[in-house]
mmCIF file with all atom_site columns, C-alpha atoms and ligand atoms in Angstrom:
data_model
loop_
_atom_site.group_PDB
_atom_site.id
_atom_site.type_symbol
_atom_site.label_atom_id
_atom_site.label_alt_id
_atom_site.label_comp_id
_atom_site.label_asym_id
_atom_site.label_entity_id
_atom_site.label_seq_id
_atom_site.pdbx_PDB_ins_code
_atom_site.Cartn_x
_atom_site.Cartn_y
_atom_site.Cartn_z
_atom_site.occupancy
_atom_site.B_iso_or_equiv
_atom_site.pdbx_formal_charge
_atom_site.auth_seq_id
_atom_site.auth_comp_id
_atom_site.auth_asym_id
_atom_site.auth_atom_id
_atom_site.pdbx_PDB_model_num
ATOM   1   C CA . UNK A 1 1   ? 67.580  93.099 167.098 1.00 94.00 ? 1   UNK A CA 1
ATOM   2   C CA . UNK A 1 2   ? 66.820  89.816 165.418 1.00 97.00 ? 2   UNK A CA 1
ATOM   3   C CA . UNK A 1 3   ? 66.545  86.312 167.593 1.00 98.00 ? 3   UNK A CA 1
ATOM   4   C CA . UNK A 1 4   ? 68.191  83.730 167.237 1.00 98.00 ? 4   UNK A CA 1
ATOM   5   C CA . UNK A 1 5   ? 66.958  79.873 168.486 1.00 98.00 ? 5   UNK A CA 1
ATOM   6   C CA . UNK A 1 6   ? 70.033  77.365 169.030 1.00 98.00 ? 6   UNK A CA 1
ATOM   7   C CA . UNK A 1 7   ? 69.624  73.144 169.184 1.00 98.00 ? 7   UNK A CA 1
ATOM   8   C CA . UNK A 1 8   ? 72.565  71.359 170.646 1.00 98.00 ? 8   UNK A CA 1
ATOM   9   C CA . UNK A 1 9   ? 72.954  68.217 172.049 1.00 96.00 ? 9   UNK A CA 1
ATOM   10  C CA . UNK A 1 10  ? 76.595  68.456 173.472 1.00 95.00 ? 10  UNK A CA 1
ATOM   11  C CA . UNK A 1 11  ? 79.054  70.274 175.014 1.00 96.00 ? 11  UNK A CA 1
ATOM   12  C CA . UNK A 1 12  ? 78.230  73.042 173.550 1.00 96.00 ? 12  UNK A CA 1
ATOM   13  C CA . UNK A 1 13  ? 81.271  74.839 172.438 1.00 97.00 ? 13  UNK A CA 1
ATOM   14  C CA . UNK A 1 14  ? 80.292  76.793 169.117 1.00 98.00 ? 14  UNK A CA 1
ATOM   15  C CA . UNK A 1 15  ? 76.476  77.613 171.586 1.00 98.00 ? 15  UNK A CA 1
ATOM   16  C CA . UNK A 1 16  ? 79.132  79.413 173.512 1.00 98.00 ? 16  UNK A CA 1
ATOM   17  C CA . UNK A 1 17  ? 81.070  81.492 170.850 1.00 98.00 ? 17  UNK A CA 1
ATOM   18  C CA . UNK A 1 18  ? 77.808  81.994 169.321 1.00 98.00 ? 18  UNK A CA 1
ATOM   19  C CA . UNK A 1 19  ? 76.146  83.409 171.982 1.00 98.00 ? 19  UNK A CA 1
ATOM   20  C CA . UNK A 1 20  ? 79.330  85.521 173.235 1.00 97.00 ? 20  UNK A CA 1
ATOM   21  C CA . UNK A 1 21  ? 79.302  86.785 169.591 1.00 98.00 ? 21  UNK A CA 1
ATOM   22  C CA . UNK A 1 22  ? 76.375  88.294 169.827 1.00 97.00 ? 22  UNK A CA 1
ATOM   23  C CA . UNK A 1 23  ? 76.720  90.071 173.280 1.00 96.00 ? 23  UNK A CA 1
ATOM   24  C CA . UNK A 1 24  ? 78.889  91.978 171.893 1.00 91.00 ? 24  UNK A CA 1
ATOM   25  C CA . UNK A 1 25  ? 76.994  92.772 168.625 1.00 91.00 ? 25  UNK A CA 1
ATOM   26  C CA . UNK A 1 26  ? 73.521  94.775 168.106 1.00 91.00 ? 26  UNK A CA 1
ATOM   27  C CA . UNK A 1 27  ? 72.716  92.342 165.224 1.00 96.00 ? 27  UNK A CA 1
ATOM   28  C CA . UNK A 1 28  ? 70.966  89.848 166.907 1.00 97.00 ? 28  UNK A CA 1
ATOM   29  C CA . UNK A 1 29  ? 70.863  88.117 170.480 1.00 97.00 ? 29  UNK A CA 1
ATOM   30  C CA . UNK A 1 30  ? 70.374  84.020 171.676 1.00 98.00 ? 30  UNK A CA 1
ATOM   31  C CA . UNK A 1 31  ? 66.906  84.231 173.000 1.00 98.00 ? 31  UNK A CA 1
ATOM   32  C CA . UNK A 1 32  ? 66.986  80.517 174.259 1.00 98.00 ? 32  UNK A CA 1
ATOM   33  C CA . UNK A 1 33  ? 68.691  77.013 173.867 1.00 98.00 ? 33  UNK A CA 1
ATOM   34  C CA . UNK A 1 34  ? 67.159  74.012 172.771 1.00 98.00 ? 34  UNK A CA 1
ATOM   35  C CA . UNK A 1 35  ? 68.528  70.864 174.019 1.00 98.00 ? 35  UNK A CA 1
ATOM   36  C CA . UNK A 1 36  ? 67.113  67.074 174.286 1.00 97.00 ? 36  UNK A CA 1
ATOM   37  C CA . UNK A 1 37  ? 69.538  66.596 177.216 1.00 96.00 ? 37  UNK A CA 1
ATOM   38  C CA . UNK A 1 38  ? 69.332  67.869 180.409 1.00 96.00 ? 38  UNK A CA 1
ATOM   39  C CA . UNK A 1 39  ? 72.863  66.796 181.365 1.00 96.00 ? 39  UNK A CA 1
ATOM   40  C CA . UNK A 1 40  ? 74.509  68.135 178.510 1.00 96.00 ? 40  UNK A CA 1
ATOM   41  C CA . UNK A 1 41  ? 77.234  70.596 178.779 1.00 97.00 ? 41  UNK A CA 1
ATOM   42  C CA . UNK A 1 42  ? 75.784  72.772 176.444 1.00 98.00 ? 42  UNK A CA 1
ATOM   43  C CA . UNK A 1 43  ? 72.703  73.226 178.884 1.00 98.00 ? 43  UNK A CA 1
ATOM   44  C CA . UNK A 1 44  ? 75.375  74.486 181.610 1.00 97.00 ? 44  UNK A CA 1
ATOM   45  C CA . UNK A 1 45  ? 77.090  76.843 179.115 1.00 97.00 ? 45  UNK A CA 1
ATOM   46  C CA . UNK A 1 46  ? 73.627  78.444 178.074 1.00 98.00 ? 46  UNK A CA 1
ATOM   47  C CA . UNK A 1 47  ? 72.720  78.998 181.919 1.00 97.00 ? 47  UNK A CA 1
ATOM   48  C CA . UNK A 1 48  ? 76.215  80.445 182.419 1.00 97.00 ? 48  UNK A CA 1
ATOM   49  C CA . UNK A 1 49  ? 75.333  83.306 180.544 1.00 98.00 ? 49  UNK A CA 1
ATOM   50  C CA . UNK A 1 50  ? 71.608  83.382 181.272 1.00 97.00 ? 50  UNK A CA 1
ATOM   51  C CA . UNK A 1 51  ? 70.300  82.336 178.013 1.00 98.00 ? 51  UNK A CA 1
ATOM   52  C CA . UNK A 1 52  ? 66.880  80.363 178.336 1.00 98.00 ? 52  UNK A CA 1
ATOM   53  C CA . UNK A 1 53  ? 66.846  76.488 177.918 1.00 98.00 ? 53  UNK A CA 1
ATOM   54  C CA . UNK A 1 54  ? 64.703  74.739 176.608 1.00 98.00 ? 54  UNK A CA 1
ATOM   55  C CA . UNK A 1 55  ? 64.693  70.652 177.411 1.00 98.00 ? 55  UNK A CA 1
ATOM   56  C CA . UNK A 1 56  ? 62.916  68.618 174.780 1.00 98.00 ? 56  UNK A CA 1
ATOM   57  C CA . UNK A 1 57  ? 62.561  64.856 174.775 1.00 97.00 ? 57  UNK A CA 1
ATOM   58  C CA . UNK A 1 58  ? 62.597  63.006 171.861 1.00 95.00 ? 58  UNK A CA 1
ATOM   59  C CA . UNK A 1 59  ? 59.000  61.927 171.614 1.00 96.00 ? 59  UNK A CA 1
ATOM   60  C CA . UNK A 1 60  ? 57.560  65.794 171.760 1.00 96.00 ? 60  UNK A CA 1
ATOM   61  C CA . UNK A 1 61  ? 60.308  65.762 168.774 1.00 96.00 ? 61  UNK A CA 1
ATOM   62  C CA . UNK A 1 62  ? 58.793  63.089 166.987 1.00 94.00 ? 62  UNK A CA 1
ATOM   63  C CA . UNK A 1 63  ? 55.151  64.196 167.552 1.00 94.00 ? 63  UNK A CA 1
ATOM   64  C CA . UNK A 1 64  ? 55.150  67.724 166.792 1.00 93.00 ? 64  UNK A CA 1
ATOM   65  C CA . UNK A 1 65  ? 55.500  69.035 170.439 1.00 93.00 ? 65  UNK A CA 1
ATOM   66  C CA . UNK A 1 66  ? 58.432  71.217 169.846 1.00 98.00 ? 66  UNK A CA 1
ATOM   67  C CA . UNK A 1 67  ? 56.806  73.917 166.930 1.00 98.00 ? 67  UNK A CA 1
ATOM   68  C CA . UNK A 1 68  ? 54.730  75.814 169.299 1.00 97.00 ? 68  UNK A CA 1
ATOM   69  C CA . UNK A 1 69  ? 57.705  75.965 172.118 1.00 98.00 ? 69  UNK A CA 1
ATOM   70  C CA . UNK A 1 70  ? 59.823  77.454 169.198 1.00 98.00 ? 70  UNK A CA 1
ATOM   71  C CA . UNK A 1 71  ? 57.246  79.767 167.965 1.00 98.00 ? 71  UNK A CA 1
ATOM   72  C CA . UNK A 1 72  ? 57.318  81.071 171.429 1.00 98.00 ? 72  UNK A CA 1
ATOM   73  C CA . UNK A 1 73  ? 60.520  82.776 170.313 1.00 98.00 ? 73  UNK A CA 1
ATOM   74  C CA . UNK A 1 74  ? 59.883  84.248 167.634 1.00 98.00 ? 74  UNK A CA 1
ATOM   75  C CA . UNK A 1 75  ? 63.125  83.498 166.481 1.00 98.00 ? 75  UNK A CA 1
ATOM   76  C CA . UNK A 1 76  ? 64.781  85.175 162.657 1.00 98.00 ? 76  UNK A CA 1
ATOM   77  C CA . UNK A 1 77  ? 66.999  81.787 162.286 1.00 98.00 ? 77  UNK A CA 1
ATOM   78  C CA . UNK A 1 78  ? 67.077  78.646 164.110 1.00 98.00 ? 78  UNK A CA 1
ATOM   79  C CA . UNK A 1 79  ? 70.853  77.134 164.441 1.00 98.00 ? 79  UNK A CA 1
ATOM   80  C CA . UNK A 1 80  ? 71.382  73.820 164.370 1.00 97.00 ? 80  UNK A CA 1
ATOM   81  C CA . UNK A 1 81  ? 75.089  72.973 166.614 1.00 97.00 ? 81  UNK A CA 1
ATOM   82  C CA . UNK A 1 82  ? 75.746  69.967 167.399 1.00 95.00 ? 82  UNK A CA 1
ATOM   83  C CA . UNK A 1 83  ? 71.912  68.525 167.548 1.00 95.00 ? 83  UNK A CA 1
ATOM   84  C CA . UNK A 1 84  ? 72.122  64.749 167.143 1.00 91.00 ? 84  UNK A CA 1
ATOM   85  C CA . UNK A 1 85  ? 69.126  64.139 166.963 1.00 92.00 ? 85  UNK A CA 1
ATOM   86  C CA . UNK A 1 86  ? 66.334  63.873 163.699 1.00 91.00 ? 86  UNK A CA 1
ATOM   87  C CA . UNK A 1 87  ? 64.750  68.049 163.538 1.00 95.00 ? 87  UNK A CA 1
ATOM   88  C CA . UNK A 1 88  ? 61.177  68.082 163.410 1.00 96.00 ? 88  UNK A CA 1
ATOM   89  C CA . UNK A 1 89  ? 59.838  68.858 159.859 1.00 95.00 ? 89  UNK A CA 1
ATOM   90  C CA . UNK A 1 90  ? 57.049  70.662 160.859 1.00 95.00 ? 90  UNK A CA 1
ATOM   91  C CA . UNK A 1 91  ? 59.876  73.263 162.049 1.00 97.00 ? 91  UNK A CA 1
ATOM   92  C CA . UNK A 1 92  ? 61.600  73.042 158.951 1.00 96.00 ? 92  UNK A CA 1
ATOM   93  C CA . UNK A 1 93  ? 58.261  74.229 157.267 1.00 94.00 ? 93  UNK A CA 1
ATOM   94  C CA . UNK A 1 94  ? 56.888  76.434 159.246 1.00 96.00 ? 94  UNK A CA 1
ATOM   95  C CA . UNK A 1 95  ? 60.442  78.071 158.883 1.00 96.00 ? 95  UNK A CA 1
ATOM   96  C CA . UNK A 1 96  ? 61.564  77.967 155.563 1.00 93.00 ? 96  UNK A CA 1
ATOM   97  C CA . UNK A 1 97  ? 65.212  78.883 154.503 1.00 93.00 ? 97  UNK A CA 1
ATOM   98  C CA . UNK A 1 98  ? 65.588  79.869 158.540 1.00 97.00 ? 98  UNK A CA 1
ATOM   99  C CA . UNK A 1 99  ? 67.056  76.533 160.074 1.00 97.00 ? 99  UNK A CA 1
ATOM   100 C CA . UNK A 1 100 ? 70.725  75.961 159.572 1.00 97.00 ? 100 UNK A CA 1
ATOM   101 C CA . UNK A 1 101 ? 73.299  73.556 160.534 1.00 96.00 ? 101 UNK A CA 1
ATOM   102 C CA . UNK A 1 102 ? 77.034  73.313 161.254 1.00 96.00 ? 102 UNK A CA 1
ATOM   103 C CA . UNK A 1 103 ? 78.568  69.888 159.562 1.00 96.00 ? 103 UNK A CA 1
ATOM   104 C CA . UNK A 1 104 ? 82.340  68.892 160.508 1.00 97.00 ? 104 UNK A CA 1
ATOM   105 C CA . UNK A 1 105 ? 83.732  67.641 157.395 1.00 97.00 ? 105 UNK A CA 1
ATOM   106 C CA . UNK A 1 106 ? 83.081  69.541 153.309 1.00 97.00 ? 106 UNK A CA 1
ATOM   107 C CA . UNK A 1 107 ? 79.765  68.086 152.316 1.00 95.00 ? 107 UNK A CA 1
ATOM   108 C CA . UNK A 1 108 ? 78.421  66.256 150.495 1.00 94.00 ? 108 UNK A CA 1
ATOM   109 C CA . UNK A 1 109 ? 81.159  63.480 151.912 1.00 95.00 ? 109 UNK A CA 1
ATOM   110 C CA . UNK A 1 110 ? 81.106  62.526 155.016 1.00 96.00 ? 110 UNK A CA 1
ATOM   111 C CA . UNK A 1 111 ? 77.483  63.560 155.493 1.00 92.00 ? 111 UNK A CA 1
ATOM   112 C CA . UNK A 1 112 ? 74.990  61.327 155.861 1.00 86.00 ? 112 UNK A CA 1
ATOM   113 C CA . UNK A 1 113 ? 73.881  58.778 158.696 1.00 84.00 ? 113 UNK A CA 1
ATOM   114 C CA . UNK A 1 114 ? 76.030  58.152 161.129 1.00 88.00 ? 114 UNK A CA 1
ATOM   115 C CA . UNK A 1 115 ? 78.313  60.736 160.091 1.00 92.00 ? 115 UNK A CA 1
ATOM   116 C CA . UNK A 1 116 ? 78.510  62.927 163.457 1.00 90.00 ? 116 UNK A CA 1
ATOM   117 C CA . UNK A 1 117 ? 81.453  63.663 165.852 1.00 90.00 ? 117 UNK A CA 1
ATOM   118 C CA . UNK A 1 118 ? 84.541  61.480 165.751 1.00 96.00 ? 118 UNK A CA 1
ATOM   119 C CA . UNK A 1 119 ? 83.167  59.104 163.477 1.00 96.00 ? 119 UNK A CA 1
ATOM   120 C CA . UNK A 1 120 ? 83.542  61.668 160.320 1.00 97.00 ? 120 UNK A CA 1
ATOM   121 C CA . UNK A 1 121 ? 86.978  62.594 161.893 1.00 98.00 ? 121 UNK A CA 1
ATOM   122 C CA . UNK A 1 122 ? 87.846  58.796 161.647 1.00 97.00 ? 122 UNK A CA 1
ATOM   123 C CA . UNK A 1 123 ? 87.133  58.555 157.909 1.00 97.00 ? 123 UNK A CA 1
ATOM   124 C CA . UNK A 1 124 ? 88.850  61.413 157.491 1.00 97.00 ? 124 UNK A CA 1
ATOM   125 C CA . UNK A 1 125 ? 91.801  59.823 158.875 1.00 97.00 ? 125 UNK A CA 1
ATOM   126 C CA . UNK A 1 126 ? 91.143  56.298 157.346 1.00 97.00 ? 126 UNK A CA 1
ATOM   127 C CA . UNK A 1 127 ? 91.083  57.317 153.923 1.00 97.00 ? 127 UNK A CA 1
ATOM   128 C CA . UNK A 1 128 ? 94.383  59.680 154.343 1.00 97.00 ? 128 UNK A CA 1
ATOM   129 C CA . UNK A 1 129 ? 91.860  62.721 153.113 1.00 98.00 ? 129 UNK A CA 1
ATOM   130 C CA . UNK A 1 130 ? 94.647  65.528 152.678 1.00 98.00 ? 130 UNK A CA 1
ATOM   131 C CA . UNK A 1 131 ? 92.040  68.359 153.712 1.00 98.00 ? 131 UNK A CA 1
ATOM   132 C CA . UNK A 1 132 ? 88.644  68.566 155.674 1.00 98.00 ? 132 UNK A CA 1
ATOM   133 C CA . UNK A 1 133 ? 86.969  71.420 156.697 1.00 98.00 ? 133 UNK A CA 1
ATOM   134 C CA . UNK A 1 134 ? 83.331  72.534 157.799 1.00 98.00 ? 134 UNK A CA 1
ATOM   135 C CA . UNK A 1 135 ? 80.467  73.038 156.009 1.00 97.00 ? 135 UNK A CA 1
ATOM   136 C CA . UNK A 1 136 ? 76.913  75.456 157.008 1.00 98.00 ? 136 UNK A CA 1
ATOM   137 C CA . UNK A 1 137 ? 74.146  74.788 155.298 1.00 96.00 ? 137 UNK A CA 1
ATOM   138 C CA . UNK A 1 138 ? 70.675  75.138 155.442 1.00 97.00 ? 138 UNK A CA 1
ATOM   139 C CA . UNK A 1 139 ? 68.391  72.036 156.861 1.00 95.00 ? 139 UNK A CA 1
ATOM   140 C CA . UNK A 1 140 ? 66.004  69.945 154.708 1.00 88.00 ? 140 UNK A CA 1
ATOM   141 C CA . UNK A 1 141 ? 64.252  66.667 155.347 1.00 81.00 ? 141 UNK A CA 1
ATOM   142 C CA . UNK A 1 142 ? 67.394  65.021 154.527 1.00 78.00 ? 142 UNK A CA 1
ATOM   143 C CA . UNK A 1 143 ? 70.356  65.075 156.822 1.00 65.00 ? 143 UNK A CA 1
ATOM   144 C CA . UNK A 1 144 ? 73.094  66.806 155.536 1.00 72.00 ? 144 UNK A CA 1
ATOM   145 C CA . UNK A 1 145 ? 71.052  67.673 152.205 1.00 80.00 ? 145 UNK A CA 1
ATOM   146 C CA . UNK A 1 146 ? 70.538  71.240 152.203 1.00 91.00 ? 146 UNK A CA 1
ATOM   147 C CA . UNK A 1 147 ? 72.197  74.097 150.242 1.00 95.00 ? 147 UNK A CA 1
ATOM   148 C CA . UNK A 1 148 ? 75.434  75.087 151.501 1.00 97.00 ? 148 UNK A CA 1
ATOM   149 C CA . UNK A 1 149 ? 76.062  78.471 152.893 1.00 97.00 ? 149 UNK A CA 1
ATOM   150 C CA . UNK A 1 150 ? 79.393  78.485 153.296 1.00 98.00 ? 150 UNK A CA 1
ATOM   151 C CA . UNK A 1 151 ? 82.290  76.345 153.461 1.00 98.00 ? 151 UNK A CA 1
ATOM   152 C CA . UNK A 1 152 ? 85.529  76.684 154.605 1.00 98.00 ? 152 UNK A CA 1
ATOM   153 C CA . UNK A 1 153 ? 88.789  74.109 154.501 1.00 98.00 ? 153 UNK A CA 1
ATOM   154 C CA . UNK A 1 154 ? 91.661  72.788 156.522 1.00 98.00 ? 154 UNK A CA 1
ATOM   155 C CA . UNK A 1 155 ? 94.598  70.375 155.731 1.00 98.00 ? 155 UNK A CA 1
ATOM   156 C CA . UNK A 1 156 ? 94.860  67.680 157.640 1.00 98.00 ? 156 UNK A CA 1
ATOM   157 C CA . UNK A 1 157 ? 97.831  66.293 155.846 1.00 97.00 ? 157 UNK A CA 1
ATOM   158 C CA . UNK A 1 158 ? 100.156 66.311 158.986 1.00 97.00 ? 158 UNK A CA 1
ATOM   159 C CA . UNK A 1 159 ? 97.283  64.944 161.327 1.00 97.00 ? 159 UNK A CA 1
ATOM   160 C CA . UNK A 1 160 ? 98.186  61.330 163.216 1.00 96.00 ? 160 UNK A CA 1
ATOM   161 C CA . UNK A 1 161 ? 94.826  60.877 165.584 1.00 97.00 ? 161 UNK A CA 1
ATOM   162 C CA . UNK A 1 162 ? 91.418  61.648 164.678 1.00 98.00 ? 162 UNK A CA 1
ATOM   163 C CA . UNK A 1 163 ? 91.846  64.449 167.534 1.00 98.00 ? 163 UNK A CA 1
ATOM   164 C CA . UNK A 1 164 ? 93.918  66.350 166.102 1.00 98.00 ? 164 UNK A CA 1
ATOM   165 C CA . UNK A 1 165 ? 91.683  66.488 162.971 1.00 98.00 ? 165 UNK A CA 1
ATOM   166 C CA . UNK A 1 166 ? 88.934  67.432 165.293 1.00 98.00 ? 166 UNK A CA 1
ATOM   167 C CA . UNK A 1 167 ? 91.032  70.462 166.651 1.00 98.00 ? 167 UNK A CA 1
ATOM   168 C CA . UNK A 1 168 ? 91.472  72.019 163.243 1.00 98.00 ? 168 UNK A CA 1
ATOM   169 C CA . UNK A 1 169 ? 87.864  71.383 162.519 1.00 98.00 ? 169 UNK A CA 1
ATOM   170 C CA . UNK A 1 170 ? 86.482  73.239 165.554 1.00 98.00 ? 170 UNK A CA 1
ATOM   171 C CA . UNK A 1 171 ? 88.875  76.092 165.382 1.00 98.00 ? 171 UNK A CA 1
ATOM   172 C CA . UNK A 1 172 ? 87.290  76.842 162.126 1.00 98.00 ? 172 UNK A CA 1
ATOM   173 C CA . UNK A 1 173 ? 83.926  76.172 163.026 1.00 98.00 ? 173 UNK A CA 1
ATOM   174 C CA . UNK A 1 174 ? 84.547  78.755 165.780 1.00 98.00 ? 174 UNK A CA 1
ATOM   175 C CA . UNK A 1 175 ? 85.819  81.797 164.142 1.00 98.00 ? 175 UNK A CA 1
ATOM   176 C CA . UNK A 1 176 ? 83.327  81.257 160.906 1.00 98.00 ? 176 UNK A CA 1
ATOM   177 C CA . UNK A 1 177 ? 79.874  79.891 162.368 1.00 98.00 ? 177 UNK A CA 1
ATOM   178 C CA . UNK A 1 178 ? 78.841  83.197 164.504 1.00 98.00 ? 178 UNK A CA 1
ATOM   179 C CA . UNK A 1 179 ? 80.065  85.604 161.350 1.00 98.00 ? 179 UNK A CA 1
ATOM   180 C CA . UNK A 1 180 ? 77.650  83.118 158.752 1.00 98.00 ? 180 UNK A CA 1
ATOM   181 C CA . UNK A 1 181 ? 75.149  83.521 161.098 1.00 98.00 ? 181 UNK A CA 1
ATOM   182 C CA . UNK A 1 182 ? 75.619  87.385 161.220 1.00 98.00 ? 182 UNK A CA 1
ATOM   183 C CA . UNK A 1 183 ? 76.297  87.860 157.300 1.00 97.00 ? 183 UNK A CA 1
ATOM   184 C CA . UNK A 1 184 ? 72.961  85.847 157.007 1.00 97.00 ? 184 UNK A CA 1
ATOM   185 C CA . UNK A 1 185 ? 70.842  87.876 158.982 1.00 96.00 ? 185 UNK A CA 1
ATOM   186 C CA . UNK A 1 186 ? 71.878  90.923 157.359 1.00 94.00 ? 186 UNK A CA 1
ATOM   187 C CA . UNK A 1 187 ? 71.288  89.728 154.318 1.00 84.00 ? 187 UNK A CA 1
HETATM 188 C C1 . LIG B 2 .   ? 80.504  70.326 165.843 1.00 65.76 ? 1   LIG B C1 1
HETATM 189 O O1 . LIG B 2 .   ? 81.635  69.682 165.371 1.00 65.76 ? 1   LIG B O1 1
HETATM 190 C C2 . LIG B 2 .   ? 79.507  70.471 164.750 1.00 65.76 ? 1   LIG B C2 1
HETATM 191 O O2 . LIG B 2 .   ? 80.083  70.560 163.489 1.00 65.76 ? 1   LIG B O2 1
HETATM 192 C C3 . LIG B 2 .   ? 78.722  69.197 164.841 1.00 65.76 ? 1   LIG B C3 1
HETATM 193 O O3 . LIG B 2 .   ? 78.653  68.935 166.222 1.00 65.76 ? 1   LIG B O3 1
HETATM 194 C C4 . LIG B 2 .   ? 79.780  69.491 166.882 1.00 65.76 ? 1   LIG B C4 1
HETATM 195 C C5 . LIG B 2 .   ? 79.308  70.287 168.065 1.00 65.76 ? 1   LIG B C5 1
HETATM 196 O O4 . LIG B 2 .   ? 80.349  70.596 168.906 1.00 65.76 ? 1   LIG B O4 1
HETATM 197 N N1 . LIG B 2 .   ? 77.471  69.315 164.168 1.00 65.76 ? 1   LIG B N1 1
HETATM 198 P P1 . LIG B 2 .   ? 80.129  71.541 170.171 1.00 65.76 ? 1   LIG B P1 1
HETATM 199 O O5 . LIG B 2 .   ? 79.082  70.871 171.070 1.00 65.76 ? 1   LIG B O5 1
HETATM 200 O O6 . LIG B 2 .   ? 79.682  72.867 169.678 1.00 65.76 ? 1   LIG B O6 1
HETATM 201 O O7 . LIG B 2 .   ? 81.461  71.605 170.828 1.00 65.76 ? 1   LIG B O7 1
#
């Protein structure tokens, strides 16, 4: 059974399809949740199903403090959803070609700085993008940078609100993420 490490920052809604995936699936199992806020809803959603968290503050992120806690794991891939903030490169290479990340939009636009959550449903929107979609890719120094996985797309054409773009978004991001992550450790 291989392990897998999550990082989330928010409410945690692929964390939970992720790790409901893989309850029902001898591939691999969520050996603990990494989160830099205690209050976050993700942090409920990981107790809910007894998964270990892990509460890191942004200075042990910054200084290195997070490797060893990781390590502790043991972990096959580390899965980036929803982590806002900068991942520690000493992870990244200590791990190579094992941390991922879920993006909301098809990279490379609307990656970037700044380009998290509603904001990259808002350009969306603003620039009357006919389609969006969701892109998984593996993590470099550089947000957003890495080679893509896998990407998947959505039209938007019909979409009034920035919601509504977001809806579309996450339904994708929920039925593809925990199969990408599957295919990939099979692979
Ligand atoms: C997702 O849209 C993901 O693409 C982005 O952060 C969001 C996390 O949402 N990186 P949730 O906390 O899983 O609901």
């Amino acid at each position: 059974m291989k392990k897998l490490v999550l990082f989330a920052s928010g409410s945690g809604s692929n964390v939970e399809k992720i790790i409901r995936y893989f309850l029902e699936n001898t591939v691999a199992e969520v050996v603990a949740v990494f989160s830099n806020k205690a209050d976050a809803g993700v942090v409920q959603k990981a107790h809910d199903y007894q998964v270990p968290v892990v509460v890191v503050s942004k200075s042990e992120l910054d200084n290195g403090g997070v490797l060893s806690k990781v390590n502790e794991f043991s972990p096959d891939l580390i899965v980036l959803a929803g982590f806002l903030l900068k991942f520690p490169s000493d992870i990244i290479a200590a791990y190579p070609d094992k941390v991922i990340n879920i993006h909301p939009a098809l990279l490379p636009k609307y990656g970037g700085k700044g380009m998290y959550g509603m904001n990259v449903h808002r350009a969306i929107l603003d620039n009357k993008e006919s389609e969006t979609g969701i892109s998984i890719h593996y993590v470099n120094e550089h947000y957003d940078e890495g080679a893509i996985i896998f990407q998947e797309r959505v039209n938007v054409s019909d979409c009034i609100s920035p919601e509504e773009i977001a809806a579309k978004v996450q339904q994708l991001e929920h039925e593809h993420f925990p199969k990408v992550i599957e295919k990939l450790l099979q692979s």
